[in-house]
Amino acid sequence: MGRANDEAAAALQEYAELFALNGGDAFRVRSYQKAAKSIAGFPGDLGETDVRSIPGVGEAIAKKVEEFLARGSFRQLDDLRARVPEGVRRLTRIPSLGPKKALFLFQELGIDSPAALAEAIRAGRLGGVRGFGARTEENLLKGIEHMERSGDRVHLGIATDLAERVVGSLPAERIAVAGSLRRMRETIGDIDVLAVGDPGLMDLFARQPYVTEVIAKGERKTSVRTDRGLQVDLRLVPAESWGAAMVYFTGSKEHNVRIREMAVRKGWKLSEYGLFDGERLIASETEEEIYQALGMEWVPPALREDGGEVEAALRGGLPRLVELGDLRGDLHTHTDLTDGIASLEDMVAAAAARGYSYYAVTDHAPDLVMQRMTLDKALAQRARIADLQAKYPDMRLLHGSELNIAPDGSVDWPAEVLAGFDVCVASVHSHFTQSREEMTRRFVAACENPHVHVIGHPTTRKIGKRPPVDADWDAVFRAAARTGTIMEIDSYPDRADLPSDLVRLARHHGVTFSIDSDSHAIPHLAHQRFGVGIAQRAWLTPDDVVNTWPLDRLLARLGGDHATP
Ligand code: DGT
Ligand code: CA
Ligand code: CA
Ligand code: ZN
């Protein structure tokens, strides 16, 4: 995916937000949002395409995009940016606070940031204001606290994009990412890059177009701020201590403390330069040599959190972690029948190109009203899938749906309709603030529904935007294990849902998982690599993940007769 696509899409999305915030016509807001999605999901490079050929992009939007490509912004965006303070825009990012209310708070009460809103609520200044009851105030406060806690960390998708740009821009003898990004943490504080090469690399790095500020520049380490807000540290390391530097800067700090203790116990010293016995170098060139000298197996980066991996590596008992290459399919994807932007035919062709043995199409179900799904549309899609199947003898197409779990735990459509689908993913898309008891009952009921195979993006969190729902996860996972309900690892990087700590908990209860892309466009199919990171951090093996299984085993698990297509 070309970077220009993402940036133009982000600008249009921002414009849509600002336009809505200024009371702009809802229809036009939606058309900007739709165009933004289309552009983000467009597989070709924007710079080499006539923008007008992208679905959803008319003349007016095309002009804005062209101006953006030429100079990094467009006039209407500049105008609105000038009119709305940044803090007011951040107000709209508080979960449950829409643009109308945000503008009202700013114009009537002078509240111009999330912090100012929190203060106003705590001081009781919103008491009696229409539309701001006690329950609303409480939810707003929770949302603001969540935003503050996630702070400046970004999700893995943003960090990975930027890291690939950095690595690709520097002609080093050797270069690799370390830190939390190599460990595939779901959020990243800053990016750590190690390189072997000549000192001129530092100057070259500081001059890159993605650099907005040079924070510190030395011979061994340069730190910059980038256009994504994220800091990148580049360290030059001697070729002969590459392995030691990778171990040290990959971390985590907790893991490093443990293995340094192991070295000390042997009377040795472990640093970023190597493993030493006094002056004598024991190992430094590769990570494998260092772990081996310490009497351990090499530890995959995703496990380096002092979560039992040191003990396991010492007794040679590390798991065979699931890898991207183990996945044989995807069980949660959308098309333009609902909110995806690519056609069924294009999504299926892209899936086949990835070499899948099976692929499920799971467009939204009717209770998500704005998607305008109907049974007729679903059945027509099923017929198209049956036709399409003939073209793909090596990939089984599964017709599914992403159902909505209602507040009482029920889902869309009667049982006889549900029975006609090969796979049903059921997700929470509304009523996020139910009490812990209600939410737990809701999930348990969904697990107990014999037609529900998979619980989609279970916590519903969106990193930096929406906190996870509150549920007794032990109880939910017990129900999932008992009923054979699969828990999803939604790989979409701003969801990363389930998060790895809950995956690990679920696994203890005997739950199985599917690593899904939740794609709404062709490039999203590749997001599964982020889901694999989550699974690895939770110690999952291929056997724990149903979409590594051969088709027959998967179908047996999904039950039903699978007459379609
Ligand atoms: P982040 O950036 O917050 O997402 O997390 P990390 O793990 O990338 O942390 P960062 O960037 O502060 O440091 C990168 C690695 O360098 C870290 O995982 C371990 C190592 N490191 C940094 N400072 C220390 C330290 O004071 N002691 C030890 N043992 N290791 C350190
Ligand atoms: Ca870092
Ligand atoms: Ca760092
Ligand atoms: Zn969903």
Coordinates of C-alpha atoms in Angstrom, one line a residue, residues 94-96 117-118 121-122 126 131-146 433-436 467 470:
I94 CA -13.7 11.0 23.8
P95 CA -15.8 7.9 23.5
S96 CA -19.5 8.7 23.5
L117 CA -14.0 18.8 30.4
A118 CA -12.8 16.5 33.2
I121 CA -17.4 17.6 35.4
R122 CA -15.5 17.2 38.7
L126 CA -22.2 20.4 34.0
G131 CA -27.9 15.9 27.8
F132 CA -25.3 15.5 30.5
G133 CA -26.9 13.3 33.2
A134 CA -24.9 11.6 36.0
R135 CA -24.4 8.4 34.0
T136 CA -23.2 10.3 31.0
E137 CA -20.7 12.3 33.1
E138 CA -19.4 9.1 34.6
N139 CA -18.8 7.6 31.2
L140 CA -17.2 10.8 29.9
L141 CA -14.8 10.7 32.8
K142 CA -13.9 7.1 32.2
G143 CA -13.3 7.9 28.5
I144 CA -11.0 10.8 29.3
E145 CA -9.0 8.8 31.7
H146 CA -8.6 6.1 29.1
T433 CA -21.2 0.5 29.0
Q434 CA -23.4 -2.2 30.5
S435 CA -22.4 -3.3 34.0
R436 CA -19.9 -6.1 34.5
P467 CA -11.8 1.5 26.4
D470 CA -16.1 -4.6 31.5

